[in-house]
């Protein structure tokens, strides 16, 4: 009985924390989105400098890098089907379902939905920070920022470092993080970390590199030598997951007729037709198999290949 009461208390506190987090993100979103929209119209950086989000991230009371890491950790924990409580203990939902039912039916019913909404809120928070970083970069290039704005590591760089440090969080993170534009951006930048750059840059190559796009990544992975070099640093399973998620994001952007919306990002696929992407997707997976005949295509990879083949069949 005592154990049941304690569990119920912990669950209730966890639920309160999640609801509070969702409310805070809602407040930040309501303040930031209109300001960012106006900034894109008139380039007035003061609007974003005075936003609640910017002031929060710049506060000395906030450990910015730790905040981002905590967001990723919570997303991955919930994505893996766990519930993390304030005292650091974790309970598997399937193993504690009966206990939850016996202790507090209302909390047990509310918890799964609260976790889902918490993941959504954390994604919104990360997306807002990404957009803030993007806007700040634009303002900085136009000379609208000052020393008072400080220097902050872009959130995408922190995410990339965490994904590179711990490959186990890649799958749960991208299962939750489903915003296609930034998803594609992150994956392309992740691959770029492991693609060998030419030691000598000519005047012709001083512009954007081909591997700075999703199609460029696919072409790189369609080269047996490049693929062998990459899989020495990234496991074949991770490569498959990233390619499949990137392809999913690309298709989502294409269906929204908004591929042009990412023309300023490294995930830009402008100029590459859907047929080219599908052909290069199949070619990249074929090359992965050629590097290791024992390589097994993951279910998610098979879905991506089936989709690519189906699209090509309809286009022929």
CSV table of C-alpha atoms in Angstrom, one decimal:
chain,number,residue,atom,x,y,z
A,1,UNK,CA,0.0,0.0,0.0
A,2,UNK,CA,2.8,2.4,0.9
A,3,UNK,CA,4.6,1.6,-2.3
A,4,UNK,CA,1.4,2.3,-4.3
A,5,UNK,CA,1.0,5.7,-2.6
A,6,UNK,CA,4.6,6.6,-3.3
A,7,UNK,CA,4.3,5.6,-6.9
A,8,UNK,CA,1.1,7.6,-7.3
A,9,UNK,CA,2.8,10.6,-5.8
A,10,UNK,CA,5.8,10.4,-8.2
A,11,UNK,CA,3.5,9.9,-11.2
A,12,UNK,CA,1.4,12.9,-10.2
A,13,UNK,CA,4.5,15.1,-9.8
A,14,UNK,CA,5.8,13.9,-13.1
A,15,UNK,CA,2.5,14.8,-14.7
A,16,UNK,CA,2.6,18.3,-13.2
A,17,UNK,CA,6.1,18.9,-14.5
A,18,UNK,CA,5.1,17.8,-18.0
A,19,UNK,CA,2.0,20.1,-18.0
A,20,UNK,CA,4.0,23.0,-16.7
A,21,UNK,CA,6.6,22.5,-19.4
A,22,UNK,CA,3.9,22.4,-22.1
A,23,UNK,CA,2.5,25.6,-20.8
A,24,UNK,CA,5.9,27.4,-20.7
A,25,UNK,CA,6.6,26.3,-24.3
A,26,UNK,CA,3.1,27.6,-25.3
A,27,UNK,CA,3.9,31.0,-23.8
A,28,UNK,CA,7.3,31.2,-25.5
A,29,UNK,CA,5.7,30.2,-28.8
A,30,UNK,CA,3.0,32.8,-28.6
A,31,UNK,CA,5.6,35.5,-28.0
A,32,UNK,CA,8.3,34.3,-30.5
A,33,UNK,CA,6.4,33.3,-33.6
A,34,UNK,CA,4.8,36.8,-34.3
A,35,UNK,CA,8.1,38.5,-33.6
A,36,UNK,CA,10.0,36.2,-35.9
A,37,UNK,CA,7.4,36.7,-38.6
A,38,UNK,CA,7.8,40.5,-38.3
A,39,UNK,CA,11.6,40.1,-38.3
A,40,UNK,CA,11.4,38.3,-41.6
A,41,UNK,CA,9.4,41.2,-43.0
A,42,UNK,CA,11.4,44.2,-41.8
A,43,UNK,CA,14.7,42.8,-40.5
A,44,UNK,CA,14.2,44.5,-37.1
A,45,UNK,CA,16.5,42.5,-34.8
A,46,UNK,CA,15.3,44.3,-31.7
A,47,UNK,CA,12.0,42.4,-32.0
A,48,UNK,CA,13.8,39.1,-31.5
A,49,UNK,CA,16.4,40.5,-29.1
A,50,UNK,CA,13.5,41.3,-26.7
A,51,UNK,CA,11.7,38.0,-27.2
A,52,UNK,CA,11.1,35.9,-24.1
A,53,UNK,CA,12.9,33.0,-25.8
A,54,UNK,CA,16.1,35.0,-26.5
A,55,UNK,CA,16.1,36.5,-23.0
A,56,UNK,CA,15.6,33.0,-21.5
A,57,UNK,CA,18.5,31.5,-23.5
A,58,UNK,CA,20.8,34.4,-22.7
A,59,UNK,CA,20.0,34.3,-18.9
A,60,UNK,CA,22.9,33.3,-16.7
A,61,UNK,CA,20.5,31.2,-14.7
A,62,UNK,CA,20.1,28.9,-17.6
A,63,UNK,CA,22.7,26.4,-18.6
A,64,UNK,CA,22.0,26.6,-22.3
A,65,UNK,CA,23.9,23.5,-23.5
A,66,UNK,CA,22.6,21.4,-20.6
A,67,UNK,CA,19.0,22.5,-21.5
A,68,UNK,CA,19.4,21.2,-25.1
A,69,UNK,CA,20.9,18.0,-23.9
A,70,UNK,CA,18.1,17.5,-21.4
A,71,UNK,CA,15.5,18.1,-24.2
A,72,UNK,CA,17.2,15.4,-26.3
A,73,UNK,CA,17.4,13.0,-23.4
A,74,UNK,CA,13.7,13.4,-22.5
A,75,UNK,CA,12.6,13.0,-26.1
A,76,UNK,CA,14.6,9.8,-26.5
A,77,UNK,CA,13.5,8.4,-23.1
A,78,UNK,CA,9.8,9.0,-23.9
A,79,UNK,CA,10.3,7.8,-27.5
A,80,UNK,CA,11.7,4.5,-26.2
A,81,UNK,CA,8.6,3.9,-24.2
A,82,UNK,CA,9.9,5.0,-20.8
A,83,UNK,CA,8.7,7.5,-18.2
A,84,UNK,CA,11.3,9.4,-16.3
A,85,UNK,CA,10.4,10.9,-13.0
A,86,UNK,CA,11.9,13.7,-11.0
A,87,UNK,CA,13.7,11.4,-8.6
A,88,UNK,CA,15.6,9.8,-11.5
A,89,UNK,CA,13.8,6.4,-11.4
A,90,UNK,CA,12.5,5.0,-14.7
A,91,UNK,CA,9.6,2.7,-15.1
A,92,UNK,CA,8.8,0.7,-18.2
A,93,UNK,CA,5.2,1.4,-19.2
A,94,UNK,CA,4.4,-2.2,-20.0
A,95,UNK,CA,5.9,-3.5,-16.7
A,96,UNK,CA,4.2,-1.0,-14.5
A,97,UNK,CA,0.8,-0.8,-16.2
A,98,UNK,CA,-0.9,-2.9,-13.6
A,99,UNK,CA,0.6,-0.9,-10.8
A,100,UNK,CA,-0.5,2.4,-12.4
A,101,UNK,CA,-4.0,1.0,-12.8
A,102,UNK,CA,-4.2,0.0,-9.1
A,103,UNK,CA,-2.7,3.2,-7.8
A,104,UNK,CA,-4.4,6.0,-9.7
A,105,UNK,CA,-6.5,5.2,-12.8
A,106,UNK,CA,-6.8,8.9,-13.8
A,107,UNK,CA,-3.1,9.5,-13.8
A,108,UNK,CA,-2.5,6.2,-15.6
A,109,UNK,CA,-4.8,7.3,-18.3
A,110,UNK,CA,-3.4,10.8,-18.6
A,111,UNK,CA,0.2,9.9,-18.5
A,112,UNK,CA,0.7,8.5,-22.1
A,113,UNK,CA,-1.0,11.5,-23.7
A,114,UNK,CA,1.0,13.9,-21.4
A,115,UNK,CA,4.2,12.2,-22.6
A,116,UNK,CA,3.2,12.6,-26.2
A,117,UNK,CA,2.3,16.3,-25.7
A,118,UNK,CA,5.6,16.8,-23.9
A,119,UNK,CA,7.6,15.4,-26.8
A,120,UNK,CA,5.6,17.7,-29.1
A,121,UNK,CA,6.4,20.7,-26.9
A,122,UNK,CA,10.1,19.9,-26.7
A,123,UNK,CA,10.2,19.7,-30.5
A,124,UNK,CA,8.5,23.1,-30.7
A,125,UNK,CA,11.1,24.5,-28.3
A,126,UNK,CA,14.0,23.1,-30.4
A,127,UNK,CA,12.4,24.4,-33.6
A,128,UNK,CA,12.0,27.9,-32.1
A,129,UNK,CA,15.6,28.0,-31.1
A,130,UNK,CA,16.7,26.8,-34.6
A,131,UNK,CA,14.6,29.6,-36.1
A,132,UNK,CA,16.0,32.1,-33.6
A,133,UNK,CA,19.6,31.0,-34.5
A,134,UNK,CA,18.8,31.4,-38.2
A,135,UNK,CA,17.3,34.9,-37.8
A,136,UNK,CA,20.2,35.9,-35.6
A,137,UNK,CA,22.7,34.8,-38.3
A,138,UNK,CA,20.8,36.9,-40.8
A,139,UNK,CA,20.8,39.9,-38.5
A,140,UNK,CA,24.5,39.4,-37.8
A,141,UNK,CA,25.4,39.3,-41.5
A,142,UNK,CA,23.5,42.6,-42.0
A,143,UNK,CA,25.2,44.2,-39.0
A,144,UNK,CA,22.2,44.5,-36.8
A,145,UNK,CA,23.6,42.6,-33.8
A,146,UNK,CA,26.0,43.9,-31.2
A,147,UNK,CA,28.3,42.6,-28.4
A,148,UNK,CA,25.4,42.8,-26.1
A,149,UNK,CA,23.7,39.9,-28.0
A,150,UNK,CA,26.5,37.6,-26.9
A,151,UNK,CA,27.6,34.4,-28.7
A,152,UNK,CA,25.7,31.2,-28.4
A,153,UNK,CA,26.4,27.8,-30.0
A,154,UNK,CA,23.7,27.1,-32.6
A,155,UNK,CA,21.3,24.4,-31.3
A,156,UNK,CA,21.8,22.3,-34.5
A,157,UNK,CA,25.6,22.0,-33.7
A,158,UNK,CA,24.8,20.8,-30.1
A,159,UNK,CA,22.3,18.2,-31.5
A,160,UNK,CA,24.8,17.0,-34.1
A,161,UNK,CA,27.5,16.6,-31.4
A,162,UNK,CA,25.1,14.6,-29.2
A,163,UNK,CA,24.0,12.4,-32.1
A,164,UNK,CA,27.6,11.8,-33.0
A,165,UNK,CA,28.6,11.0,-29.4
A,166,UNK,CA,25.8,8.6,-28.8
A,167,UNK,CA,24.4,6.8,-31.9
A,168,UNK,CA,21.8,5.0,-29.8
A,169,UNK,CA,19.7,8.2,-29.6
A,170,UNK,CA,19.6,8.7,-33.4
A,171,UNK,CA,16.6,6.4,-34.0
A,172,UNK,CA,14.4,7.6,-31.1
A,173,UNK,CA,15.2,11.2,-31.8
A,174,UNK,CA,14.3,11.2,-35.4
A,175,UNK,CA,11.1,9.1,-34.7
A,176,UNK,CA,9.9,12.1,-32.6
A,177,UNK,CA,11.5,15.0,-34.5
A,178,UNK,CA,9.4,15.0,-37.6
A,179,UNK,CA,9.7,18.6,-38.9
A,180,UNK,CA,10.9,17.9,-42.5
A,181,UNK,CA,12.9,21.0,-43.2
A,182,UNK,CA,15.1,20.9,-40.2
A,183,UNK,CA,15.2,17.1,-40.1
A,184,UNK,CA,16.7,17.1,-43.6
A,185,UNK,CA,19.1,19.9,-42.6
A,186,UNK,CA,20.4,18.0,-39.5
A,187,UNK,CA,20.9,14.8,-41.4
A,188,UNK,CA,22.8,16.4,-44.2
A,189,UNK,CA,25.0,18.2,-41.8
A,190,UNK,CA,25.6,15.0,-39.9
A,191,UNK,CA,26.8,13.2,-43.0
A,192,UNK,CA,29.0,16.2,-43.9
A,193,UNK,CA,30.9,15.7,-40.6
A,194,UNK,CA,32.1,12.4,-42.0
A,195,UNK,CA,32.6,13.1,-45.6
A,196,UNK,CA,36.3,13.7,-46.6
A,197,UNK,CA,36.8,17.2,-47.9
A,198,UNK,CA,39.3,17.9,-50.7
A,199,UNK,CA,42.6,19.1,-49.4
A,200,UNK,CA,43.0,21.6,-52.2
A,201,UNK,CA,40.2,23.9,-53.1
A,202,UNK,CA,40.2,25.5,-56.5
A,203,UNK,CA,38.5,28.8,-57.5
A,204,UNK,CA,35.8,26.7,-59.1
A,205,UNK,CA,35.2,24.8,-55.8
A,206,UNK,CA,35.0,27.8,-53.6
A,207,UNK,CA,31.3,27.9,-53.8
A,208,UNK,CA,28.8,25.4,-52.3
A,209,UNK,CA,30.0,21.8,-52.4
A,210,UNK,CA,27.9,19.1,-53.9
A,211,UNK,CA,27.8,17.2,-50.7
A,212,UNK,CA,26.0,20.1,-49.0
A,213,UNK,CA,22.7,18.8,-50.4
A,214,UNK,CA,20.7,15.6,-49.9
A,215,UNK,CA,21.3,14.6,-53.5
A,216,UNK,CA,25.0,15.3,-53.0
A,217,UNK,CA,25.1,13.0,-50.0
A,218,UNK,CA,23.3,10.3,-52.0
A,219,UNK,CA,25.8,10.6,-54.9
A,220,UNK,CA,28.6,10.4,-52.4
A,221,UNK,CA,27.2,7.2,-50.9
A,222,UNK,CA,26.8,5.8,-54.4
A,223,UNK,CA,30.6,5.9,-54.8
A,224,UNK,CA,32.1,2.7,-53.4
A,225,UNK,CA,35.3,4.4,-52.1
A,226,UNK,CA,33.4,7.2,-50.4
A,227,UNK,CA,31.0,4.7,-48.8
A,228,UNK,CA,33.8,2.6,-47.5
A,229,UNK,CA,35.4,5.7,-45.9
A,230,UNK,CA,32.1,6.8,-44.3
A,231,UNK,CA,31.1,3.4,-42.8
A,232,UNK,CA,34.5,3.3,-41.1
A,233,UNK,CA,33.1,6.3,-39.0
A,234,UNK,CA,29.4,5.6,-39.0
A,235,UNK,CA,27.8,2.1,-38.7
A,236,UNK,CA,25.9,0.8,-41.8
A,237,UNK,CA,22.8,0.6,-39.6
A,238,UNK,CA,23.0,4.3,-38.7
A,239,UNK,CA,23.6,5.2,-42.4
A,240,UNK,CA,20.5,3.4,-43.4
A,241,UNK,CA,18.4,5.1,-40.7
A,242,UNK,CA,19.6,8.5,-41.6
A,243,UNK,CA,19.1,8.0,-45.4
A,244,UNK,CA,15.6,6.7,-44.8
A,245,UNK,CA,14.6,9.6,-42.5
A,246,UNK,CA,16.1,12.1,-44.9
A,247,UNK,CA,14.2,10.5,-47.8
A,248,UNK,CA,11.0,10.7,-45.8
A,249,UNK,CA,11.6,14.4,-45.0
A,250,UNK,CA,12.4,15.1,-48.7
A,251,UNK,CA,9.1,13.4,-49.8
A,252,UNK,CA,7.2,15.4,-47.1
A,253,UNK,CA,8.7,18.7,-48.4
A,254,UNK,CA,8.0,17.7,-52.0
A,255,UNK,CA,4.4,16.8,-51.2
A,256,UNK,CA,4.0,20.2,-49.6
A,257,UNK,CA,5.4,21.9,-52.7
A,258,UNK,CA,7.9,23.5,-50.3
A,259,UNK,CA,11.3,22.2,-51.4
A,260,UNK,CA,12.1,25.8,-52.4
A,261,UNK,CA,11.5,26.8,-48.7
A,262,UNK,CA,14.8,25.2,-47.8
A,263,UNK,CA,16.9,26.8,-50.5
A,264,UNK,CA,19.0,28.5,-47.9
A,265,UNK,CA,19.8,25.4,-46.0
A,266,UNK,CA,22.4,22.7,-46.4
A,267,UNK,CA,19.5,20.3,-46.9
A,268,UNK,CA,18.6,22.0,-50.1
A,269,UNK,CA,17.6,19.7,-52.9
A,270,UNK,CA,16.7,22.4,-55.3
A,271,UNK,CA,17.5,21.4,-58.9
A,272,UNK,CA,17.3,17.7,-58.2
A,273,UNK,CA,14.2,16.0,-59.5
A,274,UNK,CA,12.3,13.4,-57.5
A,275,UNK,CA,13.3,10.8,-60.0
A,276,UNK,CA,17.0,11.6,-59.5
A,277,UNK,CA,16.6,11.4,-55.8
A,278,UNK,CA,14.9,8.0,-56.0
A,279,UNK,CA,17.5,6.6,-58.4
A,280,UNK,CA,20.3,7.9,-56.2
A,281,UNK,CA,18.6,6.5,-53.1
A,282,UNK,CA,18.5,3.0,-54.5
A,283,UNK,CA,22.1,3.4,-55.8
A,284,UNK,CA,23.3,4.4,-52.3
A,285,UNK,CA,21.7,1.4,-50.7
A,286,UNK,CA,23.1,-0.8,-53.4
A,287,UNK,CA,26.5,0.5,-52.7
A,288,UNK,CA,26.1,-0.2,-49.0
A,289,UNK,CA,25.4,-3.8,-49.8
A,290,UNK,CA,28.4,-4.0,-52.1
A,291,UNK,CA,30.7,-2.8,-49.3
A,292,UNK,CA,29.5,-5.7,-47.1
A,293,UNK,CA,27.6,-8.6,-48.7
A,294,UNK,CA,26.4,-9.6,-45.2
A,295,UNK,CA,24.7,-6.2,-44.7
A,296,UNK,CA,21.0,-6.6,-43.8
A,297,UNK,CA,18.7,-3.8,-45.0
A,298,UNK,CA,16.7,-2.6,-42.0
A,299,UNK,CA,12.9,-2.6,-42.1
A,300,UNK,CA,12.8,1.2,-42.3
A,301,UNK,CA,15.3,1.1,-45.1
A,302,UNK,CA,13.2,-1.4,-47.0
A,303,UNK,CA,10.2,0.9,-46.7
A,304,UNK,CA,12.3,3.7,-48.1
A,305,UNK,CA,13.6,1.6,-51.0
A,306,UNK,CA,10.1,0.3,-51.8
A,307,UNK,CA,8.8,3.8,-51.8
A,308,UNK,CA,11.6,5.0,-54.2
A,309,UNK,CA,11.0,2.0,-56.5
A,310,UNK,CA,7.2,2.7,-56.5
A,311,UNK,CA,7.7,6.3,-57.4
A,312,UNK,CA,10.1,5.4,-60.2
A,313,UNK,CA,7.6,2.8,-61.5
A,314,UNK,CA,4.8,5.5,-61.6
A,315,UNK,CA,7.1,8.0,-63.4
A,316,UNK,CA,8.3,5.6,-66.1
